[in-house]
mmCIF file of C-alpha atoms in Angstrom:
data_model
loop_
_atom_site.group_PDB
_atom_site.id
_atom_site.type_symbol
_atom_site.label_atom_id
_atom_site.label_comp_id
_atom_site.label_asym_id
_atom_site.label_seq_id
_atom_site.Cartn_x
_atom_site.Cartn_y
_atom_site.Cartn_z
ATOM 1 C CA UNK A 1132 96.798 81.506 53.099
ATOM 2 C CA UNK A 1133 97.138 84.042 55.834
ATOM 3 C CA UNK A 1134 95.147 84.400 59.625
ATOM 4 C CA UNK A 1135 92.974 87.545 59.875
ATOM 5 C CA UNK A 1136 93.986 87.546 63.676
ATOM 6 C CA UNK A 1137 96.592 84.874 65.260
ATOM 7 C CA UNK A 1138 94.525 82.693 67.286
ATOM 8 C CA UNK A 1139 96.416 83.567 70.252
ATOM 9 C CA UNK A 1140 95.351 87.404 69.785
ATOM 10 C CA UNK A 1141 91.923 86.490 69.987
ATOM 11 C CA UNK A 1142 92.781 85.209 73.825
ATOM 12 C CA UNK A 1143 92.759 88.882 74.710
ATOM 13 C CA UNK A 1144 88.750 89.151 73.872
ATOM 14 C CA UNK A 1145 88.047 85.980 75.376
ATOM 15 C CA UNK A 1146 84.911 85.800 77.664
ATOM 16 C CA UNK A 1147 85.026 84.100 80.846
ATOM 17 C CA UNK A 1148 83.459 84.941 83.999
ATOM 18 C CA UNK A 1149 84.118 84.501 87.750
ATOM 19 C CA UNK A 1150 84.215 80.544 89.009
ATOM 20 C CA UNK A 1151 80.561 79.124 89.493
ATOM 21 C CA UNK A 1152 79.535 75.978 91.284
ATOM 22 C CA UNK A 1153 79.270 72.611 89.572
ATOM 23 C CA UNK A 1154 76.107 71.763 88.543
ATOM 24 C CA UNK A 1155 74.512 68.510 88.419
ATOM 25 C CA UNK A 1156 73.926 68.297 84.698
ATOM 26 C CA UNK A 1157 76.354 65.915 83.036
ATOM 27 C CA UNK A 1158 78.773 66.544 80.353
ATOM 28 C CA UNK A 1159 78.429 63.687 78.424
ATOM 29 C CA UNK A 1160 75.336 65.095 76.205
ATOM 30 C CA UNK A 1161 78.243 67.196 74.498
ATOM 31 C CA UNK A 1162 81.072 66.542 72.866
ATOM 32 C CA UNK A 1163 83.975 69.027 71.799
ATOM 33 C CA UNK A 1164 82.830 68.969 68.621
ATOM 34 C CA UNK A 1165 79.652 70.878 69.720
ATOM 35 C CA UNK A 1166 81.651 73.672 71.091
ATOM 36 C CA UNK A 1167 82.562 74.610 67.721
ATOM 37 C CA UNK A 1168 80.851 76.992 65.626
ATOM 38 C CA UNK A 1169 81.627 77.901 62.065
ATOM 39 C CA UNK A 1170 80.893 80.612 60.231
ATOM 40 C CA UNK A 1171 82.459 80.307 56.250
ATOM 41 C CA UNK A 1172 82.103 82.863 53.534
ATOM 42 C CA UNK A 1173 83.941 83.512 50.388
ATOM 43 C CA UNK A 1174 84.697 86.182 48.071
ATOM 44 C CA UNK A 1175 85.674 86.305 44.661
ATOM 45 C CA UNK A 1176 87.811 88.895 42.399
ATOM 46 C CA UNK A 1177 87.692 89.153 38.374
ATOM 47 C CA UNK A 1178 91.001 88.047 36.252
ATOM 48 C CA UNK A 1179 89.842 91.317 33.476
ATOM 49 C CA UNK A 1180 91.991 89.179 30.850
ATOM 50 C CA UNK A 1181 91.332 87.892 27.671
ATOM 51 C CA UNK A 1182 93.573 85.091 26.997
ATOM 52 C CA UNK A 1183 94.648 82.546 29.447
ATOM 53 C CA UNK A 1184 98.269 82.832 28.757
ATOM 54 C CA UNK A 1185 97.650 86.658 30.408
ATOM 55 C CA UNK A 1186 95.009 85.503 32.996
ATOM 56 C CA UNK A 1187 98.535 83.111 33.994
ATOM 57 C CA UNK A 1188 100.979 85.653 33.702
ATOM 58 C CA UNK A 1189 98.951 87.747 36.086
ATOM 59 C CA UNK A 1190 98.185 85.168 38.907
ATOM 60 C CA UNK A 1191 101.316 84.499 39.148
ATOM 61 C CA UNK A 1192 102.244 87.844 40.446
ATOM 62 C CA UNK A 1193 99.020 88.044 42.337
ATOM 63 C CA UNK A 1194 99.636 88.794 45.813
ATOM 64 C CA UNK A 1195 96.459 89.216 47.551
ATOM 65 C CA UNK A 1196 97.785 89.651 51.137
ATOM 66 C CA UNK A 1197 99.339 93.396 50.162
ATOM 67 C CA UNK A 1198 102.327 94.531 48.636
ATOM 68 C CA UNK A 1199 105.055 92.395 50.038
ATOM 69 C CA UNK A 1200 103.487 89.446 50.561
ATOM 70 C CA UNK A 1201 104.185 85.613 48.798
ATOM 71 C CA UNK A 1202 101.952 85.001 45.712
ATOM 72 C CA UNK A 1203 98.781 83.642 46.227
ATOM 73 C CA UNK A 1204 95.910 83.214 43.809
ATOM 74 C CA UNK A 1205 93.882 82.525 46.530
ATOM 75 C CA UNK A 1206 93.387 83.531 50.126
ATOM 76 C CA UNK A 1207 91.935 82.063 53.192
ATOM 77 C CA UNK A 1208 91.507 84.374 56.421
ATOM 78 C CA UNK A 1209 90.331 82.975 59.828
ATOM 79 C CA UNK A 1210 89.241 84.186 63.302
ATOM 80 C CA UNK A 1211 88.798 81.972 65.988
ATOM 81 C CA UNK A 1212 87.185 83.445 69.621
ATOM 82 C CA UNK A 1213 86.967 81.282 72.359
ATOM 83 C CA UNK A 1214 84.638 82.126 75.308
ATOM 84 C CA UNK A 1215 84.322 79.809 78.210
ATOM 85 C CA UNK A 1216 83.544 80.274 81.943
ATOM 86 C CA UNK A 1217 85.687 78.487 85.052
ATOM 87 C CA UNK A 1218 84.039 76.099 87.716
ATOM 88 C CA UNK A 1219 84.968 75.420 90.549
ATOM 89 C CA UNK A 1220 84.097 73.023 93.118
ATOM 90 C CA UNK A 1221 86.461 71.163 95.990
ATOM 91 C CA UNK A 1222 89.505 73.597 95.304
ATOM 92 C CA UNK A 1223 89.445 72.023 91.871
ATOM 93 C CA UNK A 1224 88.829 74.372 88.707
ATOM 94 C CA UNK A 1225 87.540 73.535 84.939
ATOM 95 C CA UNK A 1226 86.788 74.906 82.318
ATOM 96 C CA UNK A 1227 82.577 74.859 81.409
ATOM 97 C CA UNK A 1228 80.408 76.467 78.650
ATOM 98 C CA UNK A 1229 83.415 76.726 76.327
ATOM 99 C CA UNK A 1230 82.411 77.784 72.468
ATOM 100 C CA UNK A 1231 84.678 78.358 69.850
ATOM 101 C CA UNK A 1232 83.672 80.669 67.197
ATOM 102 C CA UNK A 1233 85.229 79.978 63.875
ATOM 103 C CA UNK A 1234 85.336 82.749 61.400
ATOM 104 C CA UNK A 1235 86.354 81.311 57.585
ATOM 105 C CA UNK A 1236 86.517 83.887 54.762
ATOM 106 C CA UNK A 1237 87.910 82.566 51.301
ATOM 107 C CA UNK A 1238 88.680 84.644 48.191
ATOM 108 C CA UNK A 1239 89.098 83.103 45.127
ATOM 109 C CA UNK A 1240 89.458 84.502 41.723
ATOM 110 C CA UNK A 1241 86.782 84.240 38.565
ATOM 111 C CA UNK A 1242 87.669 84.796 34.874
ATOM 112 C CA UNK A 1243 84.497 86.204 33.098
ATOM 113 C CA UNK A 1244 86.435 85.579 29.857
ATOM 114 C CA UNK A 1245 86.396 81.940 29.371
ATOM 115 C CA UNK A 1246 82.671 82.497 28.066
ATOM 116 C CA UNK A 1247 84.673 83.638 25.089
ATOM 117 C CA UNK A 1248 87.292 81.336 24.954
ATOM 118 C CA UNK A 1249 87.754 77.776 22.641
ATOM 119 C CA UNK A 1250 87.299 75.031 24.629
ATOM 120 C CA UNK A 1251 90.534 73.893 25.675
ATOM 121 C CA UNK A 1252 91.336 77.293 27.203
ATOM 122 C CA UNK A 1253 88.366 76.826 29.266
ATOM 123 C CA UNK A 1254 89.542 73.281 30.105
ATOM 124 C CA UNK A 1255 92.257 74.297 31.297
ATOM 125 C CA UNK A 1256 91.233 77.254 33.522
ATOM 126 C CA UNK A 1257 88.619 74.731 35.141
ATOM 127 C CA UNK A 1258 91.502 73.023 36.242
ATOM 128 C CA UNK A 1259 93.346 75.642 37.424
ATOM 129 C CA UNK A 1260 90.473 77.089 39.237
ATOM 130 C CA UNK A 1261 89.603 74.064 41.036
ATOM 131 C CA UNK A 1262 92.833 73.246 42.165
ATOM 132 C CA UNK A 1263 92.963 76.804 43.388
ATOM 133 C CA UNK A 1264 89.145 76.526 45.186
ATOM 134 C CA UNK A 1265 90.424 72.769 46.860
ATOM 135 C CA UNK A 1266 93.875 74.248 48.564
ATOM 136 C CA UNK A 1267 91.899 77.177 50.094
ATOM 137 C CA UNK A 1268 89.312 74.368 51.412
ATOM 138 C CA UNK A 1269 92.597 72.486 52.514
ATOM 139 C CA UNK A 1270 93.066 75.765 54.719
ATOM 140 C CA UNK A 1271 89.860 75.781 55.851
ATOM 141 C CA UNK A 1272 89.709 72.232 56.734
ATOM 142 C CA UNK A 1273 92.741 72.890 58.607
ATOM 143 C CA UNK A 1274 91.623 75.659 60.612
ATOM 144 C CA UNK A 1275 87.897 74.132 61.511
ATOM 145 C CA UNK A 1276 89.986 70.342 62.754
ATOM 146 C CA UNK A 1277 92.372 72.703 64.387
ATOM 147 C CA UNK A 1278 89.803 73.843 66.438
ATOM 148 C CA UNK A 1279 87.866 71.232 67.552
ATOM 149 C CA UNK A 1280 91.469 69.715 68.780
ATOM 150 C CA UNK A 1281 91.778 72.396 70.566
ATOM 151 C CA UNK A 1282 87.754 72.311 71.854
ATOM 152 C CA UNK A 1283 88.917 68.448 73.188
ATOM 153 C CA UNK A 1284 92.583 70.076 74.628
ATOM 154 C CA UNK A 1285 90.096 72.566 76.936
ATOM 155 C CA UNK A 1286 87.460 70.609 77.990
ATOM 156 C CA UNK A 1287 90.130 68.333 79.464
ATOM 157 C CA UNK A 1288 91.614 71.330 81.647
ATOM 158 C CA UNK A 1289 91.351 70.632 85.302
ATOM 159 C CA UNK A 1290 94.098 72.473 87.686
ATOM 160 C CA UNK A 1291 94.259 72.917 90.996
ATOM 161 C CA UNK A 1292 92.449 76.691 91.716
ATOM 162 C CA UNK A 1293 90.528 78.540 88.549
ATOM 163 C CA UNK A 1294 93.498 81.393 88.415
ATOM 164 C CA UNK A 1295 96.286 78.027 87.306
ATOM 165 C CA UNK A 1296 93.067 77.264 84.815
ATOM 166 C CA UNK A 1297 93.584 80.634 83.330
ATOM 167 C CA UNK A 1298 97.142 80.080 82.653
ATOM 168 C CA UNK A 1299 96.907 76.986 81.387
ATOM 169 C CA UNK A 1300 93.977 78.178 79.635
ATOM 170 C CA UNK A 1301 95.791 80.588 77.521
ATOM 171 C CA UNK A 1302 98.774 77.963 77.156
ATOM 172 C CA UNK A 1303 97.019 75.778 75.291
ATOM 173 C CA UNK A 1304 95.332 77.921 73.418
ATOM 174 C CA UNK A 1305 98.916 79.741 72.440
ATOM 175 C CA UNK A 1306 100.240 76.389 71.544
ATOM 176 C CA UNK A 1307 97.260 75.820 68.960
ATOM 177 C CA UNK A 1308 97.704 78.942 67.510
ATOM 178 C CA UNK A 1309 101.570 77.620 66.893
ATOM 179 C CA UNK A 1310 100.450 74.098 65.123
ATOM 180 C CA UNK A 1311 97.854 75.684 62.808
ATOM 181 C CA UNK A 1312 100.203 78.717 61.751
ATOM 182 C CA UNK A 1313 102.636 75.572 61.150
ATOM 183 C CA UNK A 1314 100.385 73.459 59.310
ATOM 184 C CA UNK A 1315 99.187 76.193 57.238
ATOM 185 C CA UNK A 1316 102.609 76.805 56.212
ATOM 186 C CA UNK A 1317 103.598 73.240 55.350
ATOM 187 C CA UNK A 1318 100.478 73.435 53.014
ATOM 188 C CA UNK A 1319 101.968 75.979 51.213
ATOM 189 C CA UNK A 1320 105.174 74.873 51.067
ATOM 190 C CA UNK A 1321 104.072 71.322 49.701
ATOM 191 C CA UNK A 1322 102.048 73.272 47.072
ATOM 192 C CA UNK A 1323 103.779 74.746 43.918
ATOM 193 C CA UNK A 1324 102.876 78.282 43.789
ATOM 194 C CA UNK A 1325 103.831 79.161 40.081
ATOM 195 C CA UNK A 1326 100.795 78.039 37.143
ATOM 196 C CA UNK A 1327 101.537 77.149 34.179
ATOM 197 C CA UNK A 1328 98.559 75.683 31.440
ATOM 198 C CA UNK A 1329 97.216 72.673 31.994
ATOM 199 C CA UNK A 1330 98.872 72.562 35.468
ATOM 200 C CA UNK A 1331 96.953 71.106 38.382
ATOM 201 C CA UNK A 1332 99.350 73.289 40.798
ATOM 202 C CA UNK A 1333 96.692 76.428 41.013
ATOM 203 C CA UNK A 1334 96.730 77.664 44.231
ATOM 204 C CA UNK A 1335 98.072 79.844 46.825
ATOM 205 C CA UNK A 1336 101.186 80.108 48.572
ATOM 206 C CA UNK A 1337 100.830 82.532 50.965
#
């Protein structure tokens, strides 16, 4: 797994305007949740091998974050943009019509050989591909909860003046960016990177 952009990058394009006065519509019709959007998409690449001893052998130098990077048979890239504006009202300052957009992209590889392939072979590259497909949806699943904590962490700001709700803004949005790159990585650490056949231990370590 690997970020397309550290959440705490995509601070610097956030949108947020000048403080505004409360209004009297209540918050209560939305939840955190709804300030989420997601946007998932995945991608695949062709294994050109014939046998899956090879189709092995060659995923397990795969490295499909660039020359230098871990293995990984699979990849899972995110964005996430936050745009909010402050309001004030009573020398108070929060933050209102927060959205979080959530950009998922997910490469995974395909093997047009098996077609050719006896039927344990294909067996076991089933296998190997699904456990490959469910740790990249592990990152994914990781990166959507990650930010609707963080959706529930904003709405909650309230400081004292809207320029201390800019700071604290971009604190908490620095410390999710910390937790997620964290959790990604214990994912990968708790996942053997290495296949072997018949192995249910397809899937990236990035």
């Amino acid at each position: 797994m690997r970020s397309l952009a550290p959440l705490a990058a995509a601070l610097c394009g956030a949108s947020f305007a000048g403080p505004v006065a409360l209004s009297g519509q209540s918050a209560a019709s939305r939840t955190p949740e709804d300030a989420v959007v997601v946007e998932s998409s995945e991608a695949y690449y062709a294994l050109p091998d014939t046998t899956l001893s090879d189709v092995i052998a060659r995923l397990n130098r795969t490295r499909l974050a660039g020359a230098g990077g871990q293995m990984s048979q699979g990849l899972t890239e995110y964005h996430i943009q936050p745009s909010w504006r402050p309001v004030g009202a009573g020398g108070r300052c929060r933050v209102s019509s927060l959205t979080l957009e959530v950009q998922v992209r997910i490469t995974l590889p395909t093997w047009p050989g098996e077609v050719t392939r006896p039927e344990e072979e294909r067996a076991s590259w089933r296998t190997i591909e699904d456990a490959i497909r469910s740790h990249e949806y592990r990152h994914r699943d990781l990166t959507v909860g990650a930010a609707e904590d963080l959706a529930r962490d904003l709405e909650a700001l309230e400081t004292r003046g809207c320029r201390a709700l800019e700071q604290a803004f971009a604190g908490e949005v620095a410390l999710a960016d910390a937790r997620l790159q964290e959790a990604h990585a214990q994912l990968d650490r708790d996942t053997p990177a290495r296949l072997t056949v018949g192995r249910k231990d397809g899937s990236d370590r990035d």
